[in-house]
Structures are given as C-alpha cells and as structure tokens.
Short mmCIF file of N, CA and C in Angstrom, two decimals:
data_model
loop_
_atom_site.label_atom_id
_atom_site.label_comp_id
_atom_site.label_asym_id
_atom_site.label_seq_id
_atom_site.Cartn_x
_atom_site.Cartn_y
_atom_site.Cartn_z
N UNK A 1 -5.70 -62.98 -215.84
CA UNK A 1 -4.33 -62.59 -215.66
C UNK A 1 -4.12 -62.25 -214.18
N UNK A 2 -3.32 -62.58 -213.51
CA UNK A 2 -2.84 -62.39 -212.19
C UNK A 2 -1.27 -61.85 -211.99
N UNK A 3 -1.56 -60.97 -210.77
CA UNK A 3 -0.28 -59.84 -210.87
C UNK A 3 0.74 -60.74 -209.70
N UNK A 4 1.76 -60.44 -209.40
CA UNK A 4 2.60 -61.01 -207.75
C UNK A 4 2.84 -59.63 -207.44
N UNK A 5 2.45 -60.04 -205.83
CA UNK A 5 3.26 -58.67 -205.14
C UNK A 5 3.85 -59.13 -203.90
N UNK A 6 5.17 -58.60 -203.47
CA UNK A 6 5.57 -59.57 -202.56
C UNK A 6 5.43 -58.26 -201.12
N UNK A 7 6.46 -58.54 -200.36
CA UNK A 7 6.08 -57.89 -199.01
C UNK A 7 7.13 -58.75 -198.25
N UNK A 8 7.70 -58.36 -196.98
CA UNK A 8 8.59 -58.79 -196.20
C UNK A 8 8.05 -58.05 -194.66
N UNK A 9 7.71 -59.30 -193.64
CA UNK A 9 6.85 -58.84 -192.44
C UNK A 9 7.98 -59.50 -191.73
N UNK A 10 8.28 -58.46 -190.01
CA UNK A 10 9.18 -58.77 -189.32
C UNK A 10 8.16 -59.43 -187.72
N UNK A 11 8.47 -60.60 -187.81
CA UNK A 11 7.13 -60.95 -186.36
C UNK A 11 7.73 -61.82 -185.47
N UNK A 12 8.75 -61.06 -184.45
CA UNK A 12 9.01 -61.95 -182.92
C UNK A 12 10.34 -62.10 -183.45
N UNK A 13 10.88 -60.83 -184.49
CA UNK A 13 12.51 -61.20 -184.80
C UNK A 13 12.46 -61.58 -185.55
N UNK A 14 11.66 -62.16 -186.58
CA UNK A 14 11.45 -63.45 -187.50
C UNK A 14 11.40 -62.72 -188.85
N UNK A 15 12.25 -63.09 -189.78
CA UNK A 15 11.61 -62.26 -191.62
C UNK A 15 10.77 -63.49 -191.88
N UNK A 16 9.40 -62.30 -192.55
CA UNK A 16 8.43 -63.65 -193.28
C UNK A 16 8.49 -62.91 -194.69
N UNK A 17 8.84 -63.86 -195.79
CA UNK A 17 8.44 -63.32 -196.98
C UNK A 17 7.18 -63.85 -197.03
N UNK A 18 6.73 -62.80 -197.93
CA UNK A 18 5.05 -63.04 -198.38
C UNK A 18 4.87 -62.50 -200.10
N UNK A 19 4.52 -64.11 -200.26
CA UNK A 19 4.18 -63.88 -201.86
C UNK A 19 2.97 -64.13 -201.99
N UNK A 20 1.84 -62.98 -202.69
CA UNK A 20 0.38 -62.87 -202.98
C UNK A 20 0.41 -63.03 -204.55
N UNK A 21 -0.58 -63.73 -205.12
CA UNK A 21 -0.84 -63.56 -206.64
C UNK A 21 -2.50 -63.65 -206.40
N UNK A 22 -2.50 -61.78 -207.35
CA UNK A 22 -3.77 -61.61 -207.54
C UNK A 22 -4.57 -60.89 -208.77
N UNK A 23 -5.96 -61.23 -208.75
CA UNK A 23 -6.25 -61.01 -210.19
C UNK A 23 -7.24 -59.33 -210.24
N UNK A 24 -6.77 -58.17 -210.84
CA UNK A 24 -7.17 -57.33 -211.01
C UNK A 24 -8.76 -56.97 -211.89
N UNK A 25 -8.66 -58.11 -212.23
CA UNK A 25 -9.77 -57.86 -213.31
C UNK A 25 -11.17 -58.44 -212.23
N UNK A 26 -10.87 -59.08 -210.91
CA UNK A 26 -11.72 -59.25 -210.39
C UNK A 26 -11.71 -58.61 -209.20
N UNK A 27 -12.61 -56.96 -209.31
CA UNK A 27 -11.63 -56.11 -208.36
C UNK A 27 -12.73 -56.34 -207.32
N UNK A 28 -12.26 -57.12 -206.05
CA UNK A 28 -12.46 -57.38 -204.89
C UNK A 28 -11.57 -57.59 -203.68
N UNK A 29 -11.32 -56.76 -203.07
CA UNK A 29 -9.76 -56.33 -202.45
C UNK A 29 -10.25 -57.43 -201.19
N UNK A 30 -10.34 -58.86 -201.38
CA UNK A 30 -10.43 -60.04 -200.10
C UNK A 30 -9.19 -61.05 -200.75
N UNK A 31 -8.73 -61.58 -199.71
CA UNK A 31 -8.10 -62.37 -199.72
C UNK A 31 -7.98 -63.74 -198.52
N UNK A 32 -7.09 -64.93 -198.69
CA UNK A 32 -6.98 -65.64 -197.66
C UNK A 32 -6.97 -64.94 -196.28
N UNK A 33 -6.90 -65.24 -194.68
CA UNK A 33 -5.84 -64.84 -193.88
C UNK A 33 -6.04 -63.40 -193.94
N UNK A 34 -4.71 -62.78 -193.40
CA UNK A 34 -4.16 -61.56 -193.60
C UNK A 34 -4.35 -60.86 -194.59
N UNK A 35 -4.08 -61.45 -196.07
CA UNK A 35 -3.56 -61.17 -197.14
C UNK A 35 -5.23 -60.66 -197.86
N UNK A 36 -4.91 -59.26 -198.05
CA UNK A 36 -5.91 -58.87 -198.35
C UNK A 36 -5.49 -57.11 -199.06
N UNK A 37 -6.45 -56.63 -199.83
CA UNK A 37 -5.99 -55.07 -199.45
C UNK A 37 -5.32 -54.69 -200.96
N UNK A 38 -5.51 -55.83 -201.58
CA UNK A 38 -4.75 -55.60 -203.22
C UNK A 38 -5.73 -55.18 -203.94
N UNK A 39 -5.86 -54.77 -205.03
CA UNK A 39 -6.04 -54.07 -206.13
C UNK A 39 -7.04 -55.41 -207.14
N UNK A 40 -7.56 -56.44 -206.39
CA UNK A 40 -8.01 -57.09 -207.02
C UNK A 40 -7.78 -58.77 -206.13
N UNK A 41 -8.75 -59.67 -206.43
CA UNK A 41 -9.14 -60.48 -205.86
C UNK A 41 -7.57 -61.69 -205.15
N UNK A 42 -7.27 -62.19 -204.73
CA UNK A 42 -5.97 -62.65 -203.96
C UNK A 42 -6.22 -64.51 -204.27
N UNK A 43 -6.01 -64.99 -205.19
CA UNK A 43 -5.93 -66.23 -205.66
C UNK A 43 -5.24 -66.56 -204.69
N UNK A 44 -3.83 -67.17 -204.47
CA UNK A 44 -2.75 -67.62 -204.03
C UNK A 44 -1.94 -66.49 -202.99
N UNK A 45 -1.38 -66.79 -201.72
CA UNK A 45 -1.08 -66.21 -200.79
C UNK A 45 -0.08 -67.63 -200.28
N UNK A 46 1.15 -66.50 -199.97
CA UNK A 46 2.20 -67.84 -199.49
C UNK A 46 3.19 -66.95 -198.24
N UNK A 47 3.09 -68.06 -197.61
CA UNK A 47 4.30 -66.88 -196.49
C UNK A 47 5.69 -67.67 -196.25
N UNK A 48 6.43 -68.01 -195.28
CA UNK A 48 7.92 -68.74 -195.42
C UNK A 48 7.32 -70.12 -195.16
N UNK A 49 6.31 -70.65 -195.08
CA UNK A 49 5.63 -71.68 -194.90
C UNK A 49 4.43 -72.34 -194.90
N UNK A 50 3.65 -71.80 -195.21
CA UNK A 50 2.30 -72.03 -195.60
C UNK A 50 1.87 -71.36 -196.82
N UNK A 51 0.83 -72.44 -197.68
CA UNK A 51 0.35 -71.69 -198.96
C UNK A 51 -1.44 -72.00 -198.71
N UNK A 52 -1.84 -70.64 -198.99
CA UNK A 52 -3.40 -70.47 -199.03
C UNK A 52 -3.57 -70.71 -200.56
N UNK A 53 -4.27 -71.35 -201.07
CA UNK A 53 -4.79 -71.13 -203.00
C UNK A 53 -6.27 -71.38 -202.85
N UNK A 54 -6.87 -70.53 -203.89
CA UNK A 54 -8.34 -70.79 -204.18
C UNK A 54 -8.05 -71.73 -205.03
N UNK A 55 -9.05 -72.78 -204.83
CA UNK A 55 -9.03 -74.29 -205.92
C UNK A 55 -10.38 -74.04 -206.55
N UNK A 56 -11.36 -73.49 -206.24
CA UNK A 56 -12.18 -73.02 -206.84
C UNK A 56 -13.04 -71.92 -207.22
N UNK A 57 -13.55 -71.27 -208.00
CA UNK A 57 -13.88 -70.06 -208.25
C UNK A 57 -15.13 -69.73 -209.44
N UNK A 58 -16.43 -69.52 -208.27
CA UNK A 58 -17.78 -69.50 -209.13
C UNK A 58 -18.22 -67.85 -209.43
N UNK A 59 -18.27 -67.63 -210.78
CA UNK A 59 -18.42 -65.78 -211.16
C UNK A 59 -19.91 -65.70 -211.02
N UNK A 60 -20.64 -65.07 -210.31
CA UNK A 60 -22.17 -64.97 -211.13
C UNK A 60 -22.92 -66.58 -210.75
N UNK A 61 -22.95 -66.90 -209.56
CA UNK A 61 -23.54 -68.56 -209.67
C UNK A 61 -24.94 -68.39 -210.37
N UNK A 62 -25.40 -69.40 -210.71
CA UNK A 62 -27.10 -69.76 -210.86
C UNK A 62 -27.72 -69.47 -209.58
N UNK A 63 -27.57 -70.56 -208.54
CA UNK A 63 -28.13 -70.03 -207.27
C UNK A 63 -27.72 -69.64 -206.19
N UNK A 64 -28.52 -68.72 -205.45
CA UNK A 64 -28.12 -67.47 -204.51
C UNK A 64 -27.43 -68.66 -203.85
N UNK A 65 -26.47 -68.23 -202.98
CA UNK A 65 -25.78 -69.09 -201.99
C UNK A 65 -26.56 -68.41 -200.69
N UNK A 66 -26.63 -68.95 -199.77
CA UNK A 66 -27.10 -68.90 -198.71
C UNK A 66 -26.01 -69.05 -197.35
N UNK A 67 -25.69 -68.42 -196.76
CA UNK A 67 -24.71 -68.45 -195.39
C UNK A 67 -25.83 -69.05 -194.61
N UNK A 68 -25.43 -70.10 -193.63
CA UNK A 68 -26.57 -70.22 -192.08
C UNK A 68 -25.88 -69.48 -190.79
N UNK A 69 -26.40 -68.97 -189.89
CA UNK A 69 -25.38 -68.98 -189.09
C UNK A 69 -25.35 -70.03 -188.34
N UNK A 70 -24.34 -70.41 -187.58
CA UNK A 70 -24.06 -71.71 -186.55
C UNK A 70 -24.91 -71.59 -185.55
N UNK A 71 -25.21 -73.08 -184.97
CA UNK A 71 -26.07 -72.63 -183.93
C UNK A 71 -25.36 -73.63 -182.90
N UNK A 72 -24.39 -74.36 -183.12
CA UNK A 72 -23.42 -74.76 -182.41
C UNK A 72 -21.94 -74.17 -182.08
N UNK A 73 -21.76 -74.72 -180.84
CA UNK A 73 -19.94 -73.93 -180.55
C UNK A 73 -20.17 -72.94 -179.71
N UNK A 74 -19.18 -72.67 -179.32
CA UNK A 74 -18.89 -71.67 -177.94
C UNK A 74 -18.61 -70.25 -178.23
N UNK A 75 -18.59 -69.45 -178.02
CA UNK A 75 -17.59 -68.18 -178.67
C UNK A 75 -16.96 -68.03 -177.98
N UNK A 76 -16.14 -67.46 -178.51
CA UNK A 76 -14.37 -67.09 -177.91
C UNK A 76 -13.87 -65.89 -178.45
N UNK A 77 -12.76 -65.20 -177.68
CA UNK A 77 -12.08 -64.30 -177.63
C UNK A 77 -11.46 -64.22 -178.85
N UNK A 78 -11.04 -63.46 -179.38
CA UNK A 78 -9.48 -63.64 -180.98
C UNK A 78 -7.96 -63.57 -180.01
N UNK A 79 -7.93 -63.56 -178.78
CA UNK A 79 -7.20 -64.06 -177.54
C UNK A 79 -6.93 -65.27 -177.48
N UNK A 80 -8.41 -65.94 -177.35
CA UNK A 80 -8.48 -66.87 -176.94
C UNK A 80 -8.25 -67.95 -177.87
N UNK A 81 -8.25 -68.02 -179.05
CA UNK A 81 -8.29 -68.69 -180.21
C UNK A 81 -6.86 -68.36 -180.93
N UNK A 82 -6.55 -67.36 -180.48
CA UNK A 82 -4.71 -67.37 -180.21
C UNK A 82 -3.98 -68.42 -179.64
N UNK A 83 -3.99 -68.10 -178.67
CA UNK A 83 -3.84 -69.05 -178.05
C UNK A 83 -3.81 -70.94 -178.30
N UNK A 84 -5.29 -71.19 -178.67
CA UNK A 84 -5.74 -72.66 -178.74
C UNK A 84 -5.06 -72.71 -180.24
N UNK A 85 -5.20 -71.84 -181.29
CA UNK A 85 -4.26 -72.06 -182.44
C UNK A 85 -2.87 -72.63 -182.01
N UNK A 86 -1.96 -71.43 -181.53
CA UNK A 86 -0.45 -71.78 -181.24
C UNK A 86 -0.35 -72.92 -180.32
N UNK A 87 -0.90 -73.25 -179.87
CA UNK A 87 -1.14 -74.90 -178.77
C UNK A 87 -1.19 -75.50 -179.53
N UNK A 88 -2.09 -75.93 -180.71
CA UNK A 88 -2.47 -76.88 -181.33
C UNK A 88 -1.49 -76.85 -182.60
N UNK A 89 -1.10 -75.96 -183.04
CA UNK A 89 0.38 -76.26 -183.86
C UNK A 89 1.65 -76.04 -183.04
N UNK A 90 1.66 -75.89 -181.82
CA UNK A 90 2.98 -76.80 -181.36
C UNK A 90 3.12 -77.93 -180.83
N UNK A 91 2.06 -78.43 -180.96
CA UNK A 91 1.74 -79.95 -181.03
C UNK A 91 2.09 -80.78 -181.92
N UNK A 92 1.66 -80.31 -183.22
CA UNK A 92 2.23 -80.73 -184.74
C UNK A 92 3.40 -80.26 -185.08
N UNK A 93 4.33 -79.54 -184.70
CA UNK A 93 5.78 -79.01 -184.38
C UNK A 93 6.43 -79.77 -185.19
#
C-alpha cells in the first residue's frame, strides 16, 4: 500500500508541485533525488516535470550485493556538477 504526499517548493520565482508516493510498510525514509524524509520508502517522486519511479524492487535478495567503488572519473565539486548539469540540459532545452 502506498500513501501520496504532495508539497509545493518556490525555486528562482518558480512554483514546483511535488507529488511523492510512498510505501510505509517499508520504513526506509530514502528516496529518488531530493525526495526523501517520508515515513516510509519513496516509490514514485514527480515534480512539474520530471518523474523518478522505482521499476524494480528486491526485499531480502539471495545474494549480498556488493557496491565497487569507481576507480575511474575525476571528482568534482556539487558546484561544479551544478553547473555541467544546467549546461547540459540547456542544451536539450
């Protein structure tokens, strides 16, 4: 069962509605993005234009998952990747 909770964010003058649907019974307050901080796990996250959805969802796997860390790529600022984000979608504009 999954709850909606909405929210209205004001950014550069701009109204963003924000619609989250999330499931309580899987209480893990993560979500896409931003969208985080609920009362239970954040399936679906939508703002005046973009939609985040989990398409898949493993409870309890068989085997451990394993993270690697990268051993390629540069690091960068959350500045800096500001930046190269909003460049690269006003490109696709």
């Amino acid at each position: 069962m999954c709850y909606k909770a909405t929210a209205i964010q004001i950014k550069n003058n701009k109204k963003i509605d924000i619609v989250a649907w999330y499931a309580p019974n899987i209480p893990v307050s993560f979500g896409p993005k931003e969208y985080y901080g609920l009362p239970g796990l954040v399936l679906e996250a939508q703002n005046n234009f973009r939609y985040f959805r989990a398409t898949k969802l493993i409870l309890n796997p068989n085997n451990k998952i394993l993270i690697k860390k990268p051993t390629k790529g540069i690091r960068i600022t959350q500045k800096e990747f500001n930046r190269i984000s909003k460049s690269a979608f006003n490109k696709i504009k």
